[in-house]
CSV table of C-alpha atoms and ligand atoms in Angstrom, one decimal:
chain,number,residue,atom,x,y,z
A,1,UNK,CA,7.6,0.4,21.3
A,2,UNK,CA,6.6,2.3,24.4
A,3,UNK,CA,3.7,1.5,26.7
A,4,UNK,CA,1.3,4.0,28.1
A,5,UNK,CA,0.2,4.8,31.7
A,6,UNK,CA,-3.3,3.9,33.0
A,7,UNK,CA,-6.1,6.0,31.5
A,8,UNK,CA,-8.1,8.8,33.0
A,9,UNK,CA,-10.7,11.0,31.3
A,10,UNK,CA,-9.1,13.9,29.3
A,11,UNK,CA,-9.4,17.3,30.9
A,12,UNK,CA,-11.5,18.8,28.1
A,13,UNK,CA,-14.1,16.0,28.6
A,14,UNK,CA,-14.2,16.5,32.3
A,15,UNK,CA,-14.6,20.2,31.8
A,16,UNK,CA,-17.5,19.6,29.3
A,17,UNK,CA,-19.2,17.3,31.8
A,18,UNK,CA,-18.9,20.0,34.5
A,19,UNK,CA,-20.7,22.4,32.2
A,20,UNK,CA,-23.8,20.2,31.8
A,21,UNK,CA,-26.6,20.4,34.3
A,22,UNK,CA,-26.1,16.9,35.5
A,23,UNK,CA,-24.6,15.7,38.8
A,24,UNK,CA,-21.2,14.1,38.2
A,25,UNK,CA,-22.3,10.9,40.0
A,26,UNK,CA,-25.1,10.3,37.5
A,27,UNK,CA,-22.6,9.2,34.8
A,28,UNK,CA,-22.7,5.5,35.2
A,29,UNK,CA,-20.2,4.3,32.5
A,30,UNK,CA,-16.8,5.7,31.6
A,31,UNK,CA,-14.7,4.0,29.1
A,32,UNK,CA,-11.7,4.4,26.8
A,33,UNK,CA,-11.8,3.2,23.2
A,34,UNK,CA,-8.3,3.4,21.5
A,35,UNK,CA,-7.1,4.0,18.0
A,36,UNK,CA,-4.9,1.5,16.3
A,37,UNK,CA,-1.7,1.2,14.3
A,38,UNK,CA,-0.9,-1.6,12.0
A,39,UNK,CA,2.7,-2.7,11.8
A,40,UNK,CA,2.2,-4.8,8.7
A,41,UNK,CA,-0.5,-6.7,6.8
A,42,UNK,CA,-2.2,-3.8,5.0
A,43,UNK,CA,-5.3,-4.3,2.8
A,44,UNK,CA,-5.4,-8.0,3.5
A,45,UNK,CA,-8.0,-8.2,6.3
A,46,UNK,CA,-10.9,-8.4,3.8
A,47,UNK,CA,-9.1,-11.2,2.0
A,48,UNK,CA,-8.9,-13.3,5.2
A,49,UNK,CA,-5.2,-12.5,5.6
A,50,UNK,CA,-2.8,-12.0,8.5
A,51,UNK,CA,-2.4,-8.6,10.1
A,52,UNK,CA,-0.3,-7.2,12.9
A,53,UNK,CA,-2.1,-4.3,14.6
A,54,UNK,CA,-1.9,-2.8,18.1
A,55,UNK,CA,-4.0,-0.5,20.1
A,56,UNK,CA,-2.5,2.9,21.0
A,57,UNK,CA,-2.7,5.4,23.8
A,58,UNK,CA,-4.7,7.9,21.7
A,59,UNK,CA,-8.3,7.2,22.2
A,60,UNK,CA,-11.9,8.3,22.2
A,61,UNK,CA,-13.4,8.5,25.8
A,62,UNK,CA,-17.1,7.8,26.4
A,63,UNK,CA,-19.2,8.8,29.4
A,64,UNK,CA,-22.8,7.8,29.5
A,65,UNK,CA,-25.9,7.8,31.8
A,66,UNK,CA,-29.3,6.3,31.4
A,67,UNK,CA,-32.3,8.5,30.5
A,68,UNK,CA,-36.0,7.7,31.2
A,69,UNK,CA,-37.0,9.0,27.7
A,70,UNK,CA,-36.7,6.9,24.5
A,71,UNK,CA,-33.8,8.8,23.0
A,72,UNK,CA,-30.1,9.0,22.7
A,73,UNK,CA,-28.7,12.4,23.4
A,74,UNK,CA,-25.3,12.4,21.8
A,75,UNK,CA,-22.5,15.0,22.4
A,76,UNK,CA,-19.5,14.9,20.0
A,77,UNK,CA,-17.4,17.4,22.0
A,78,UNK,CA,-14.4,17.5,19.6
A,79,UNK,CA,-16.8,18.4,16.8
A,80,UNK,CA,-18.8,20.8,19.0
A,81,UNK,CA,-21.9,19.0,17.8
A,82,UNK,CA,-24.9,17.4,19.4
A,83,UNK,CA,-27.6,15.2,18.1
A,84,UNK,CA,-30.7,13.5,19.5
A,85,UNK,CA,-31.8,10.2,18.1
A,86,UNK,CA,-35.3,8.8,18.8
A,87,UNK,CA,-35.6,5.2,19.8
A,88,UNK,CA,-36.0,2.7,18.3
A,89,UNK,CA,-33.5,3.7,15.6
A,90,UNK,CA,-35.3,3.7,12.2
A,91,UNK,CA,-32.5,4.4,9.8
A,92,UNK,CA,-29.4,6.5,8.9
A,93,UNK,CA,-29.2,10.2,9.8
A,94,UNK,CA,-27.4,12.8,7.6
A,95,UNK,CA,-24.4,13.0,10.0
A,96,UNK,CA,-21.7,10.4,9.5
A,97,UNK,CA,-20.5,10.5,13.2
A,98,UNK,CA,-24.1,9.8,14.3
A,99,UNK,CA,-24.4,6.8,12.0
A,100,UNK,CA,-21.3,5.2,13.4
A,101,UNK,CA,-23.1,5.1,16.8
A,102,UNK,CA,-26.6,4.5,15.4
A,103,UNK,CA,-25.4,1.6,13.3
A,104,UNK,CA,-24.2,-0.2,16.5
A,105,UNK,CA,-27.6,0.4,18.1
A,106,UNK,CA,-29.3,-1.1,15.1
A,107,UNK,CA,-27.1,-4.2,15.4
A,108,UNK,CA,-28.3,-4.7,19.0
A,109,UNK,CA,-31.9,-4.0,18.0
A,110,UNK,CA,-31.6,-6.7,15.3
A,111,UNK,CA,-30.6,-9.1,18.0
A,112,UNK,CA,-33.9,-8.4,19.7
A,113,UNK,CA,-32.5,-6.0,22.3
A,114,UNK,CA,-34.6,-3.1,23.6
A,115,UNK,CA,-32.3,0.0,23.5
A,116,UNK,CA,-32.3,2.1,26.7
A,117,UNK,CA,-32.5,5.9,26.6
A,118,UNK,CA,-29.0,7.3,27.0
A,119,UNK,CA,-27.0,10.5,27.2
A,120,UNK,CA,-23.6,9.9,25.7
A,121,UNK,CA,-20.7,12.3,25.8
A,122,UNK,CA,-17.5,11.5,23.9
A,123,UNK,CA,-14.2,13.0,22.8
A,124,UNK,CA,-10.5,12.5,23.1
A,125,UNK,CA,-7.2,12.9,21.4
A,126,UNK,CA,-7.4,10.6,18.4
A,127,UNK,CA,-6.9,12.5,15.2
A,128,UNK,CA,-9.7,11.7,12.6
A,129,UNK,CA,-9.0,10.9,9.0
A,130,UNK,CA,-5.4,10.1,9.7
A,131,UNK,CA,-5.4,6.3,9.3
A,132,UNK,CA,-5.4,5.5,13.1
A,133,UNK,CA,-9.1,4.5,12.9
A,134,UNK,CA,-11.1,7.0,14.9
A,135,UNK,CA,-14.2,5.4,13.2
A,136,UNK,CA,-13.4,2.0,14.7
A,137,UNK,CA,-12.8,3.6,18.1
A,138,UNK,CA,-16.2,5.2,17.8
A,139,UNK,CA,-18.0,1.9,16.9
A,140,UNK,CA,-16.0,-0.2,19.4
A,141,UNK,CA,-16.7,2.2,22.2
A,142,UNK,CA,-20.4,2.3,21.6
A,143,UNK,CA,-20.6,-1.5,21.2
A,144,UNK,CA,-18.7,-2.0,24.5
A,145,UNK,CA,-20.9,0.6,26.2
A,146,UNK,CA,-24.1,-1.2,25.2
A,147,UNK,CA,-22.6,-4.6,26.0
A,148,UNK,CA,-22.1,-3.3,29.6
A,149,UNK,CA,-25.5,-1.6,29.9
A,150,UNK,CA,-27.5,-4.4,28.4
A,151,UNK,CA,-25.3,-7.1,30.0
A,152,UNK,CA,-25.2,-8.9,26.7
A,153,UNK,CA,-21.9,-10.6,27.6
A,154,UNK,CA,-20.6,-10.5,24.0
A,155,UNK,CA,-16.8,-11.4,23.9
A,156,UNK,CA,-14.4,-8.8,22.4
A,157,UNK,CA,-14.1,-10.7,19.1
A,158,UNK,CA,-17.9,-10.9,18.9
A,159,UNK,CA,-18.1,-7.1,19.5
A,160,UNK,CA,-15.6,-6.6,16.7
A,161,UNK,CA,-17.7,-8.7,14.4
A,162,UNK,CA,-20.8,-6.7,15.4
A,163,UNK,CA,-18.9,-3.5,14.6
A,164,UNK,CA,-17.8,-4.8,11.2
A,165,UNK,CA,-21.4,-5.8,10.4
A,166,UNK,CA,-22.5,-2.3,11.2
A,167,UNK,CA,-19.8,-0.7,9.0
A,168,UNK,CA,-20.7,-3.1,6.1
A,169,UNK,CA,-24.5,-3.0,6.3
A,170,UNK,CA,-25.5,0.3,8.0
A,171,UNK,CA,-22.8,2.5,6.7
A,172,UNK,CA,-22.2,0.6,3.4
A,173,UNK,CA,-18.4,0.5,3.8
A,174,UNK,CA,-17.1,-2.9,2.8
A,175,UNK,CA,-14.2,-2.8,5.3
A,176,UNK,CA,-12.5,-5.7,6.9
A,177,UNK,CA,-12.4,-6.4,10.7
A,178,UNK,CA,-8.8,-5.4,11.6
A,179,UNK,CA,-9.5,-1.9,13.0
A,180,UNK,CA,-12.4,-2.8,15.3
A,181,UNK,CA,-10.6,-6.0,16.4
A,182,UNK,CA,-7.4,-4.2,17.2
A,183,UNK,CA,-9.2,-1.4,19.1
A,184,UNK,CA,-11.1,-3.9,21.2
A,185,UNK,CA,-8.5,-6.6,21.7
A,186,UNK,CA,-5.2,-4.8,21.7
A,187,UNK,CA,-2.5,-5.4,24.3
A,188,UNK,CA,-0.3,-2.9,26.0
A,189,UNK,CA,2.7,-5.3,25.7
A,190,UNK,CA,3.0,-5.5,22.0
A,191,UNK,CA,1.1,-6.1,18.7
A,192,UNK,CA,-1.1,-9.0,18.0
A,193,UNK,CA,-1.0,-11.2,14.9
A,194,UNK,CA,-4.6,-11.8,13.8
A,195,UNK,CA,-5.8,-14.3,11.3
A,196,UNK,CA,-8.8,-12.4,9.7
A,197,UNK,CA,-10.2,-15.7,8.3
A,198,UNK,CA,-10.5,-17.6,11.6
A,199,UNK,CA,-10.2,-14.6,14.0
A,200,UNK,CA,-7.6,-16.5,16.0
A,201,UNK,CA,-5.0,-14.1,17.4
A,202,UNK,CA,-1.9,-14.2,19.5
A,203,UNK,CA,0.5,-11.7,21.0
A,204,UNK,CA,3.7,-11.1,19.2
A,205,UNK,CA,6.8,-10.7,21.5
A,206,UNK,CA,8.5,-7.5,20.7
A,207,UNK,CA,12.3,-8.0,21.1
A,208,UNK,CA,13.3,-4.7,19.5
A,209,UNK,CA,15.1,-2.8,22.2
A,210,UNK,CA,16.5,0.4,20.8
A,211,UNK,CA,13.9,1.1,18.0
A,212,UNK,CA,10.6,2.8,18.3
A,213,UNK,CA,7.6,3.5,16.0
A,214,UNK,CA,6.8,7.0,14.9
A,215,UNK,CA,3.6,8.1,13.0
A,216,UNK,CA,4.0,11.0,10.7
A,217,UNK,CA,0.7,12.5,9.6
A,218,UNK,CA,0.7,13.8,6.1
A,219,UNK,CA,-2.3,15.9,7.0
A,220,UNK,CA,-3.9,15.1,3.6
A,221,UNK,CA,-6.9,13.0,2.9
A,222,UNK,CA,-7.7,12.5,-0.8
A,223,UNK,CA,-11.4,12.1,-1.6
A,224,UNK,CA,-10.8,8.9,-3.5
A,225,UNK,CA,-10.6,6.8,-0.4
A,226,UNK,CA,-14.2,5.4,-0.2
A,227,UNK,CA,-14.8,4.4,-3.8
A,228,UNK,CA,-11.2,3.2,-4.3
A,229,UNK,CA,-11.5,1.0,-1.2
A,230,UNK,CA,-14.6,-0.7,-2.5
A,231,UNK,CA,-12.9,-1.2,-5.9
A,232,UNK,CA,-10.0,-2.9,-4.2
A,233,UNK,CA,-12.3,-5.3,-2.4
A,234,UNK,CA,-14.1,-6.1,-5.7
A,235,UNK,CA,-10.8,-6.6,-7.5
A,236,UNK,CA,-9.7,-9.1,-4.9
A,237,UNK,CA,-13.0,-10.9,-5.2
A,238,UNK,CA,-12.5,-11.1,-8.9
A,239,UNK,CA,-9.0,-12.6,-8.5
A,240,UNK,CA,-10.4,-15.2,-5.9
A,241,UNK,CA,-13.2,-16.2,-8.3
A,242,UNK,CA,-10.7,-16.9,-11.1
A,243,UNK,CA,-8.5,-18.9,-8.7
A,244,UNK,CA,-11.5,-20.9,-7.4
A,245,UNK,CA,-12.5,-21.9,-11.0
A,246,UNK,CA,-9.3,-24.0,-11.0
A,247,UNK,CA,-8.9,-24.8,-7.2
A,248,UNK,CA,-12.4,-24.5,-5.6
A,249,UNK,CA,-10.9,-25.5,-2.2
A,250,UNK,CA,-9.1,-22.1,-2.0
A,251,UNK,CA,-11.6,-20.4,0.4
A,252,UNK,CA,-10.1,-16.9,0.5
A,253,UNK,CA,-7.6,-14.9,-1.5
A,254,UNK,CA,-5.0,-14.8,1.3
A,255,UNK,CA,-4.8,-18.6,1.3
A,256,UNK,CA,-3.8,-18.7,-2.4
A,257,UNK,CA,-0.3,-19.2,-3.6
A,258,UNK,CA,1.6,-17.2,-6.2
A,259,UNK,CA,1.6,-20.4,-8.3
A,260,UNK,CA,-2.2,-20.6,-8.2
A,261,UNK,CA,-2.4,-17.0,-9.2
A,262,UNK,CA,0.1,-17.5,-12.0
A,263,UNK,CA,-1.9,-20.5,-13.3
A,264,UNK,CA,-5.0,-18.3,-13.9
A,265,UNK,CA,-3.2,-15.2,-15.1
A,266,UNK,CA,-4.6,-15.7,-18.6
A,267,UNK,CA,-8.2,-15.6,-17.3
A,268,UNK,CA,-7.7,-12.5,-15.1
A,269,UNK,CA,-7.6,-8.8,-16.0
A,270,UNK,CA,-4.2,-7.2,-15.3
A,271,UNK,CA,-5.4,-5.0,-12.5
A,272,UNK,CA,-7.0,-7.8,-10.5
A,273,UNK,CA,-3.8,-9.9,-11.1
A,274,UNK,CA,-1.6,-7.1,-9.6
A,275,UNK,CA,-3.9,-6.6,-6.6
A,276,UNK,CA,-3.8,-10.4,-5.9
A,277,UNK,CA,-0.1,-10.5,-6.3
A,278,UNK,CA,0.3,-7.8,-3.7
A,279,UNK,CA,-2.1,-9.6,-1.3
A,280,UNK,CA,-0.4,-12.9,-1.5
A,281,UNK,CA,3.1,-11.4,-1.0
A,282,UNK,CA,1.9,-9.2,1.9
A,283,UNK,CA,0.7,-12.3,3.8
A,284,UNK,CA,4.1,-13.8,3.5
A,285,UNK,CA,5.6,-10.5,4.7
A,286,UNK,CA,3.5,-10.7,7.9
A,287,UNK,CA,4.8,-14.1,8.7
A,288,UNK,CA,8.4,-12.9,8.2
A,289,UNK,CA,7.7,-9.8,10.3
A,290,UNK,CA,6.6,-11.9,13.3
A,291,UNK,CA,9.9,-13.7,13.1
A,292,UNK,CA,11.8,-10.4,12.7
A,293,UNK,CA,10.1,-8.7,15.6
A,294,UNK,CA,10.5,-11.7,17.9
A,295,UNK,CA,14.2,-12.0,16.9
A,296,UNK,CA,14.6,-8.2,17.5
A,297,UNK,CA,15.8,-7.6,14.0
A,298,UNK,CA,15.1,-4.0,13.1
A,299,UNK,CA,16.9,-4.4,9.9
A,300,UNK,CA,14.7,-7.3,8.6
A,301,UNK,CA,11.5,-5.7,9.9
A,302,UNK,CA,12.5,-2.4,8.3
A,303,UNK,CA,13.1,-4.0,4.9
A,304,UNK,CA,9.6,-5.7,5.1
A,305,UNK,CA,8.0,-2.3,5.9
A,306,UNK,CA,9.7,-0.8,2.8
A,307,UNK,CA,8.6,-3.7,0.6
A,308,UNK,CA,5.0,-3.3,1.9
A,309,UNK,CA,5.1,0.4,0.9
A,310,UNK,CA,6.4,-0.4,-2.5
A,311,UNK,CA,3.6,-2.9,-3.0
A,312,UNK,CA,0.9,-0.5,-1.8
A,313,UNK,CA,2.3,2.2,-4.1
A,314,UNK,CA,2.9,0.2,-7.3
A,315,UNK,CA,0.7,-2.9,-7.3
A,316,UNK,CA,-2.2,-1.9,-5.0
A,317,UNK,CA,-2.1,1.8,-5.9
A,318,UNK,CA,-3.5,3.2,-2.6
A,319,UNK,CA,-0.6,5.6,-1.8
A,320,UNK,CA,-0.3,9.2,-2.9
A,321,UNK,CA,2.5,11.7,-3.7
A,322,UNK,CA,2.7,13.1,-0.1
A,323,UNK,CA,2.9,9.6,1.5
A,324,UNK,CA,5.6,8.5,-1.0
A,325,UNK,CA,7.5,11.7,-0.2
A,326,UNK,CA,7.3,11.1,3.6
A,327,UNK,CA,8.4,7.5,3.2
A,328,UNK,CA,11.4,8.4,0.9
A,329,UNK,CA,12.4,11.3,3.1
A,330,UNK,CA,12.4,9.1,6.3
A,331,UNK,CA,14.1,6.0,4.8
A,332,UNK,CA,17.0,8.2,3.4
A,333,UNK,CA,18.0,9.1,7.0
A,334,UNK,CA,20.4,7.3,9.3
A,335,UNK,CA,18.5,5.5,12.1
A,336,UNK,CA,15.4,4.8,10.1
A,337,UNK,CA,15.1,1.0,9.5
A,338,UNK,CA,12.0,1.2,7.3
A,339,UNK,CA,8.8,3.1,6.7
A,340,UNK,CA,5.5,2.7,5.0
A,341,UNK,CA,2.1,4.3,4.5
A,342,UNK,CA,-0.4,2.9,7.0
A,343,UNK,CA,-4.1,2.2,6.8
A,344,UNK,CA,-6.5,2.5,3.9
A,345,UNK,CA,-4.3,5.0,2.1
A,346,UNK,CA,-4.7,8.2,-0.1
A,347,UNK,CA,-3.5,10.2,2.9
A,348,UNK,CA,-3.1,9.7,6.6
A,349,UNK,CA,0.0,8.6,8.3
A,350,UNK,CA,3.3,6.9,7.5
A,351,UNK,CA,4.6,4.4,10.1
A,352,UNK,CA,8.4,4.7,10.7
A,353,UNK,CA,10.7,2.3,12.5
A,354,UNK,CA,13.2,4.7,14.1
A,355,UNK,CA,16.2,4.2,16.4
A,356,UNK,CA,15.4,5.9,19.7
A,357,UNK,CA,18.4,8.1,19.8
A,358,UNK,CA,17.6,9.4,16.3
A,359,UNK,CA,13.9,10.2,16.9
A,360,UNK,CA,14.2,13.9,17.5
A,361,UNK,CA,16.5,14.5,14.4
A,362,UNK,CA,14.3,12.3,12.1
A,363,UNK,CA,11.2,14.1,13.2
A,364,UNK,CA,12.7,17.5,12.6
A,365,UNK,CA,14.4,16.7,9.2
A,366,UNK,CA,11.3,15.0,7.7
A,367,UNK,CA,9.0,17.7,9.0
A,368,UNK,CA,11.2,20.5,7.5
A,369,UNK,CA,11.5,18.7,4.2
A,370,UNK,CA,7.8,18.2,4.0
A,371,UNK,CA,7.0,21.8,4.8
A,372,UNK,CA,9.6,23.0,2.2
A,373,UNK,CA,7.9,20.9,-0.5
A,374,UNK,CA,4.2,21.0,0.3
A,375,UNK,CA,3.9,24.0,2.6
A,376,UNK,CA,2.2,21.6,5.1
A,377,UNK,CA,3.1,21.2,8.7
A,378,UNK,CA,2.8,17.5,9.4
A,379,UNK,CA,2.1,16.2,12.9
A,380,UNK,CA,4.3,13.5,14.5
A,381,UNK,CA,3.2,11.0,17.1
A,382,UNK,CA,5.7,8.7,18.8
A,383,UNK,CA,3.6,5.5,19.2
A,384,UNK,CA,2.8,4.2,22.7
A,385,UNK,CA,0.9,1.0,22.8
A,386,UNK,CA,-2.1,0.6,25.2
A,387,UNK,CA,-4.6,-2.1,26.1
A,388,UNK,CA,-7.8,-2.4,24.0
A,389,UNK,CA,-11.1,-0.9,25.1
A,390,UNK,CA,-11.5,-0.6,28.8
A,391,UNK,CA,-13.7,0.8,31.5
A,392,UNK,CA,-12.3,3.6,33.5
B,1,LIG,C1,-9.1,0.5,6.6
B,1,LIG,C2,-10.1,-0.6,6.8
B,1,LIG,C3,-9.5,-1.9,7.4
B,1,LIG,C4,-8.3,-2.3,6.5
B,1,LIG,C5,-7.4,-1.1,6.2
B,1,LIG,C6,-6.3,-1.5,5.3
B,1,LIG,O1,-8.5,0.9,7.8
B,1,LIG,O2,-11.1,-0.1,7.8
B,1,LIG,O3,-10.4,-2.9,7.5
B,1,LIG,O4,-8.8,-2.9,5.3
B,1,LIG,O5,-8.1,0.0,5.7
B,1,LIG,O6,-5.5,-2.5,5.8
């Protein structure tokens, strides 16, 4: 895993600022809010499970200045869109990107904070809809910015909780905490392992020397994602409720054992059983992956990634044809220790563990095969880890 160099504002954002009728010294806050990868521990954060994410060098950059008027003037430069929001924020707006920011403001309002007038310009190099969590970067960046301006002194884990509340309540997305937590708390030195039940986390020592991570973007995003995500959350809740009938002390699904699940299989529908089976095994895989990474075993880590993909495809059913193709194409090649779909699913990226000296060949071969089959040019991003959200 490579590490990135210290951040500066991207040139297109600097150029945009120069085009505004505002003196450059007036911008009082500049920050970088990164995307994330997740090595392993997929679809377990909302069951209180273990995950192993990291923040990456692709990010959304925010620049802000105070306004004397009660409004937020927002510029989404990569979308070429602007929106002005009156303060206090009353409710959702028709634009999703506005709601990611407004939802954070509402959380601060709910804590009794008086929101200041602001002009906020943001943009960067984080692909959206690709499973690297541009939405969490948007939320985390805004939360960090308000924490600075209001001097609220929330810790990074508290900011991640605030962002998750905003997703759950303002946007109505029942997501877990992994994405926002990783974006805010990531380390440049390696991934973290996060317990999503207690929010305790620690760095994982990365002893892999000659292997690197490669993201391959399928460039597809199937519409299923939102409803299917909420269904998975509900199915896991169903499985937990059945287990709790027998063992009430099991507080969350990720704490259950396969034996406990087996014991209630007669009371559980087949779909919820399969989802829970995946979740319980995935938690074990995260523990094994920590050991594999710290021991520098690409072979073991690769096998775990492949097993996660199989579970997400067959038991959890959140993969799609294109992701399965990319995973198969990569793992058939010499120098690829393992690969899997990453993130919520139904499109986005695969994460590939590739020997450094094979990177260029793997990238070319998989890209060619994908184009020949789907007539789509996929994008590839060698992963460089970076620190979590930071002021510039
Ligand atoms: C999305 C959600 C996360 C997590 C992943 C799957 O990225 O936002 O909370 O559930 O899917 O691991």
